[in-house]
Amino acid sequence: MEPIDPFRDDTIWMTMDPTAFPGIHNNNVMRTVDGPYLRIVEQPKQRGFRFRYGCEGPSHGGLPGASSEKNRKSYPQVKVCNYQGAARVVVQLVTNTAEPHLHAHSLVGKQCDKGICIVELLPKDSSISFPNLGILHVTKKNVSKVLEERMIEAYRMGYNYGIFINPEIDVLQGEVRMPRELTDAERNLISSASIHQSKEMDLSVVRLMFTAFLPDSDGGFSRRLEPVISDPIFDSKAPNASNLKIVRMDRTAGCVTGGEEVYLLCDKVQKDIHNHDDINFAIVFKTPKYRDQNLQKPISVFVQLKRKSDNETSEPKPFTYHPQIIDKEEVQRKRQKTLPNFQDYSGAGGGAGGMFRGGGGGSLKFPPCIKGHFFQGYQTYNNFGSGYNFSSGVGGGGTTIKHAYQEPVEDSDEDSDSDTDDDPAAGGVVRICAQPEPVGLGVESEDTEPTENLELNTTGCVLEPHLAELAGRQAQALFHYAVSGDARMLLAPQRPLMTTQDENGDTGLHLGVIHSQTDAVRNLAQVISGLPGEDIINMRNDLYQTPLHLAVLTQQKEAVEALLEADVDITLTDRHGNTALHLAAQQKEDNMLRLLLKYKPVVQLTSIPNTAGLCPLHLAVQANGLSCVRALLDGGADVDVQEITCGHTALHLATELGNLSLAGCLLLEGNAYVDSVTYNGSTPLHVAAGRDSTKLCALLMAAGADPHKENFEPLFFKEDELCGTCEEEEEEEDEGYIPGTTPLNMATSPEVYDILNGEEYQLTTTVVPPQGDMKSLSSDTKQELCQALEGQTGGWESLAHALGLGILTSAFRLSTCPARKLLDSYEVSGGTVRELVEGLKHVGNSSAVSLLQAMCKEPEAVHTTPQLTGPGLCKSIQGLTLGPHQEESGICDSGVETSF
DNA sequence: CGGGAACTCTA
DNA sequence: TTAGAGTTCCC
């Protein structure tokens, strides 16, 4: 016995549930492998092949193999295993049904006749490929006629094994030496079978059935092997040939109030373009209002594409509706709330802990109110209705409940959709989801009935009022315990109480944090972390906030520490997908961030995106938090991490925001990769050039950015009718090659253009006139000053400190002439001779002092143009020139050339 | 080959 | 009757 070949298609299928894979027929069961058997070596390509009508004539190319490629074509192929010798292989088209039937379509091509293909396998070969199979599409009115002929022929020739015609016919599957003649009874059976089967036949899909016949002792091919059936082949011309698939959504969460635009990128697996089996469609729609505007906690729903014609649906993608409350306000509100009197409720028992809120478990009334339009390439389609419906359902109790959906709205022209899309609630397009009325609930099974009843409750909430109050009081009672005494002693046995949540889902621990009761928090955290079982310390409130989130939001260092010590789960996210680290990254101060980052495991969170696709570093950049950016970089965050939606790095974002200091910080301190690319192939320099920012361009160029880097935006269109004049430029390009756009292409102003061409950016002349008068010193004087400084041990270093440039000493030290470097930096930073003299006096370098006083008689006279630079630039350049914490130094000017 | 016009069917 | 979906045919 040979070992079983794990790659045999039929051995693998053994483990599958055939009902779960409708395309797989139970023929494909494992068989013993010691005799000869037929095996499909290469499956046919399932999509992208078009069935042809007779009137279209022959020669439209053969059915390709699954792995066929443009330059390396392959074809369906079968192999007779465990056998050497001649064989005959018969290929028939069968239906894609559990019980395969003969298909009315015909196989056409080289060795095809009467709709089937018969090939002789030469004794020297063991496998055989079918390079020229066409599928002839029977016309609808001929289906039963053709099918009947096909059945008769199959029966005559003994090729009716494995295809189900009629039980009485099917038993007559013997080996056939000579074509069988049919009795009238048999003809009648076949006739009615063909009429019956033709009614059910799906003309847009077929499978290939291969049957091999080995020669018997008389040389006739009568030893039939078990047939094998291929994967289904879908007619690419059939209107429903496309796969519905949501490839990407630009957002996966939104507010219950709806009206937020969502872009869906959809696969349409139908055509074969450049070896990719897909075309991307974009569908834009606005989220409908959720039926319950008072939603208390996030609820998960699903987005899916649904095609009206055949009810085909895509895989559902999750989407989260969250309540419309702002965190800060919420905390504020809770703080203001008066606390109940503990004594009143202390005896209220603790049995009923847990979640009372049950609205989320039910099904969803998702108003059928989607409208939108398609893009494909540059065309806009408004015939939303002709293609897809948008639908949604929600998982509840293990079943997905789908809804009946309103007919899609169709716009009369593409300009009108802005009016109609705008405000669902206000006139015009009212049918966009204004009604709380559930429409056509497709609730099928009886077990959803209780949920149904609950849903009739207009608040969507199954919480019984008095129970809610009770729960709230328990949580607060616990909080009181914790505040007023040593919770460790009191609370250990009170486990149910600990899990109790108030009407906002807050536990006692949440409340402790909200009310800044650090000791209570510490006590509770200690108790709770000591308890086995339930994860009380990580319990989320209705906003999905853990106590840690609240502690970070309210900037309570001690509470955060206490919680971290109690080993909370730092990976938990709030309803926006933010971990506590994300929240800390958005704060003005970096202390929360640094505190969190001290805990090693937290560092891993730095590359986790929230639901908006942003990592902590991106959030810090967006919040213009230089100190937070530094904290993250110091903490080991990946400076080049990309956000999810477009692939921007922090440097892209900083550039986009025009934030020179952040960009400088990322480059200089974070050592960010200057030419990182977005999904679009754009570098930060593309962004800077696009927004016409001289400073950012100069910065990025100085950091080594490539001004010739092409992104994926075509620079022009080939048949450019819009612009007849600009063709000659790229005339000599290769056929079909369209270059991408470079930063240089994007430059609009001459300044930016020059900078990108490598011209020095003259900060001092164009933007930052020197404040100081160091320029008045001759180079000889400077030279002598340097010598005076070098002569004194530690001279220049002390001076650097005296001049507020101490932070740069280590950088200067790298230079061959640190003193010179110091003086240069001091000059460009706007230092004055007078202050230099003061500094020299301070460090006691009398020779240098006298030197300066001798050489420079009238320091006051040389006053420079005091057109001060804007504070933004000033600050940004600081970011470039100096290391962290230079804010204190008060230095404020350029020095760009020293930094790169 | 693939696009699409023309024709047919059906709700 | 008609629009849209599906089918067939033409280039």
PDB file of N, CA and C in Angstrom, chain A residues 290-317:
ATOM      1  N   TYR A 290     -28.762  54.825  13.592  1.00  0.00           N
ATOM      2  CA  TYR A 290     -29.140  53.605  14.275  1.00  0.00           C
ATOM      3  C   TYR A 290     -30.528  53.831  14.856  1.00  0.00           C
ATOM      4  N   ARG A 291     -31.289  52.768  14.945  1.00  0.00           N
ATOM      5  CA  ARG A 291     -32.687  52.947  15.360  1.00  0.00           C
ATOM      6  C   ARG A 291     -32.804  53.529  16.758  1.00  0.00           C
ATOM      7  N   ASP A 292     -31.814  53.199  17.577  1.00  0.00           N
ATOM      8  CA  ASP A 292     -31.894  53.655  18.953  1.00  0.00           C
ATOM      9  C   ASP A 292     -30.834  54.721  19.191  1.00  0.00           C
ATOM     10  N   GLN A 293     -31.278  55.953  19.205  1.00  0.00           N
ATOM     11  CA  GLN A 293     -30.324  57.042  19.381  1.00  0.00           C
ATOM     12  C   GLN A 293     -29.806  57.131  20.815  1.00  0.00           C
ATOM     13  N   ASN A 294     -30.487  56.450  21.697  1.00  0.00           N
ATOM     14  CA  ASN A 294     -30.061  56.501  23.097  1.00  0.00           C
ATOM     15  C   ASN A 294     -29.193  55.312  23.475  1.00  0.00           C
ATOM     16  N   LEU A 295     -28.654  54.722  22.484  1.00  0.00           N
ATOM     17  CA  LEU A 295     -27.805  53.556  22.704  1.00  0.00           C
ATOM     18  C   LEU A 295     -26.810  53.840  23.820  1.00  0.00           C
ATOM     19  N   GLN A 296     -26.680  52.890  24.717  1.00  0.00           N
ATOM     20  CA  GLN A 296     -25.814  53.122  25.865  1.00  0.00           C
ATOM     21  C   GLN A 296     -24.436  52.489  25.708  1.00  0.00           C
ATOM     22  N   LYS A 297     -24.370  51.481  24.933  1.00  0.00           N
ATOM     23  CA  LYS A 297     -23.042  50.877  24.741  1.00  0.00           C
ATOM     24  C   LYS A 297     -22.896  50.499  23.282  1.00  0.00           C
ATOM     25  N   PRO A 298     -21.686  50.371  22.841  1.00  0.00           N
ATOM     26  CA  PRO A 298     -21.478  50.090  21.417  1.00  0.00           C
ATOM     27  C   PRO A 298     -22.200  48.825  20.999  1.00  0.00           C
ATOM     28  N   ILE A 299     -22.699  48.834  19.811  1.00  0.00           N
ATOM     29  CA  ILE A 299     -23.362  47.653  19.319  1.00  0.00           C
ATOM     30  C   ILE A 299     -22.778  47.289  17.970  1.00  0.00           C
ATOM     31  N   SER A 300     -22.659  46.009  17.801  1.00  0.00           N
ATOM     32  CA  SER A 300     -22.047  45.520  16.584  1.00  0.00           C
ATOM     33  C   SER A 300     -23.125  45.209  15.559  1.00  0.00           C
ATOM     34  N   VAL A 301     -22.954  45.692  14.361  1.00  0.00           N
ATOM     35  CA  VAL A 301     -23.856  45.328  13.283  1.00  0.00           C
ATOM     36  C   VAL A 301     -22.986  44.853  12.121  1.00  0.00           C
ATOM     37  N   PHE A 302     -23.622  44.497  11.046  1.00  0.00           N
ATOM     38  CA  PHE A 302     -22.834  44.045   9.904  1.00  0.00           C
ATOM     39  C   PHE A 302     -23.203  44.806   8.649  1.00  0.00           C
ATOM     40  N   VAL A 303     -22.215  44.998   7.856  1.00  0.00           N
ATOM     41  CA  VAL A 303     -22.430  45.610   6.557  1.00  0.00           C
ATOM     42  C   VAL A 303     -22.226  44.521   5.527  1.00  0.00           C
ATOM     43  N   GLN A 304     -23.152  44.416   4.627  1.00  0.00           N
ATOM     44  CA  GLN A 304     -22.870  43.479   3.561  1.00  0.00           C
ATOM     45  C   GLN A 304     -23.497  43.933   2.259  1.00  0.00           C
ATOM     46  N   LEU A 305     -22.918  43.495   1.192  1.00  0.00           N
ATOM     47  CA  LEU A 305     -23.465  43.791  -0.111  1.00  0.00           C
ATOM     48  C   LEU A 305     -24.490  42.725  -0.414  1.00  0.00           C
ATOM     49  N   LYS A 306     -25.549  43.168  -1.040  1.00  0.00           N
ATOM     50  CA  LYS A 306     -26.562  42.199  -1.390  1.00  0.00           C
ATOM     51  C   LYS A 306     -27.033  42.498  -2.809  1.00  0.00           C
ATOM     52  N   ARG A 307     -26.984  41.501  -3.610  1.00  0.00           N
ATOM     53  CA  ARG A 307     -27.425  41.699  -4.983  1.00  0.00           C
ATOM     54  C   ARG A 307     -28.887  41.326  -5.064  1.00  0.00           C
ATOM     55  N   LYS A 308     -29.631  42.219  -5.642  1.00  0.00           N
ATOM     56  CA  LYS A 308     -31.067  42.037  -5.662  1.00  0.00           C
ATOM     57  C   LYS A 308     -31.462  40.817  -6.492  1.00  0.00           C
ATOM     58  N   SER A 309     -30.788  40.678  -7.608  1.00  0.00           N
ATOM     59  CA  SER A 309     -31.261  39.686  -8.561  1.00  0.00           C
ATOM     60  C   SER A 309     -31.297  38.279  -7.983  1.00  0.00           C
ATOM     61  N   ASP A 310     -30.268  37.919  -7.317  1.00  0.00           N
ATOM     62  CA  ASP A 310     -30.216  36.542  -6.845  1.00  0.00           C
ATOM     63  C   ASP A 310     -30.044  36.455  -5.331  1.00  0.00           C
ATOM     64  N   ASN A 311     -30.205  37.589  -4.683  1.00  0.00           N
ATOM     65  CA  ASN A 311     -30.045  37.633  -3.237  1.00  0.00           C
ATOM     66  C   ASN A 311     -28.661  37.205  -2.766  1.00  0.00           C
ATOM     67  N   GLU A 312     -27.753  37.178  -3.680  1.00  0.00           N
ATOM     68  CA  GLU A 312     -26.384  36.851  -3.310  1.00  0.00           C
ATOM     69  C   GLU A 312     -25.866  37.949  -2.378  1.00  0.00           C
ATOM     70  N   THR A 313     -25.209  37.507  -1.331  1.00  0.00           N
ATOM     71  CA  THR A 313     -24.675  38.501  -0.406  1.00  0.00           C
ATOM     72  C   THR A 313     -23.190  38.299  -0.218  1.00  0.00           C
ATOM     73  N   SER A 314     -22.533  39.362   0.158  1.00  0.00           N
ATOM     74  CA  SER A 314     -21.104  39.256   0.444  1.00  0.00           C
ATOM     75  C   SER A 314     -20.936  38.785   1.882  1.00  0.00           C
ATOM     76  N   GLU A 315     -19.717  38.477   2.192  1.00  0.00           N
ATOM     77  CA  GLU A 315     -19.381  38.235   3.584  1.00  0.00           C
ATOM     78  C   GLU A 315     -19.723  39.487   4.378  1.00  0.00           C
ATOM     79  N   PRO A 316     -20.373  39.332   5.494  1.00  0.00           N
ATOM     80  CA  PRO A 316     -20.655  40.533   6.270  1.00  0.00           C
ATOM     81  C   PRO A 316     -19.398  41.079   6.932  1.00  0.00           C
ATOM     82  N   LYS A 317     -19.301  42.377   6.959  1.00  0.00           N
ATOM     83  CA  LYS A 317     -18.188  43.005   7.666  1.00  0.00           C
ATOM     84  C   LYS A 317     -18.746  43.691   8.898  1.00  0.00           C
TER      85      LYS A 317
END
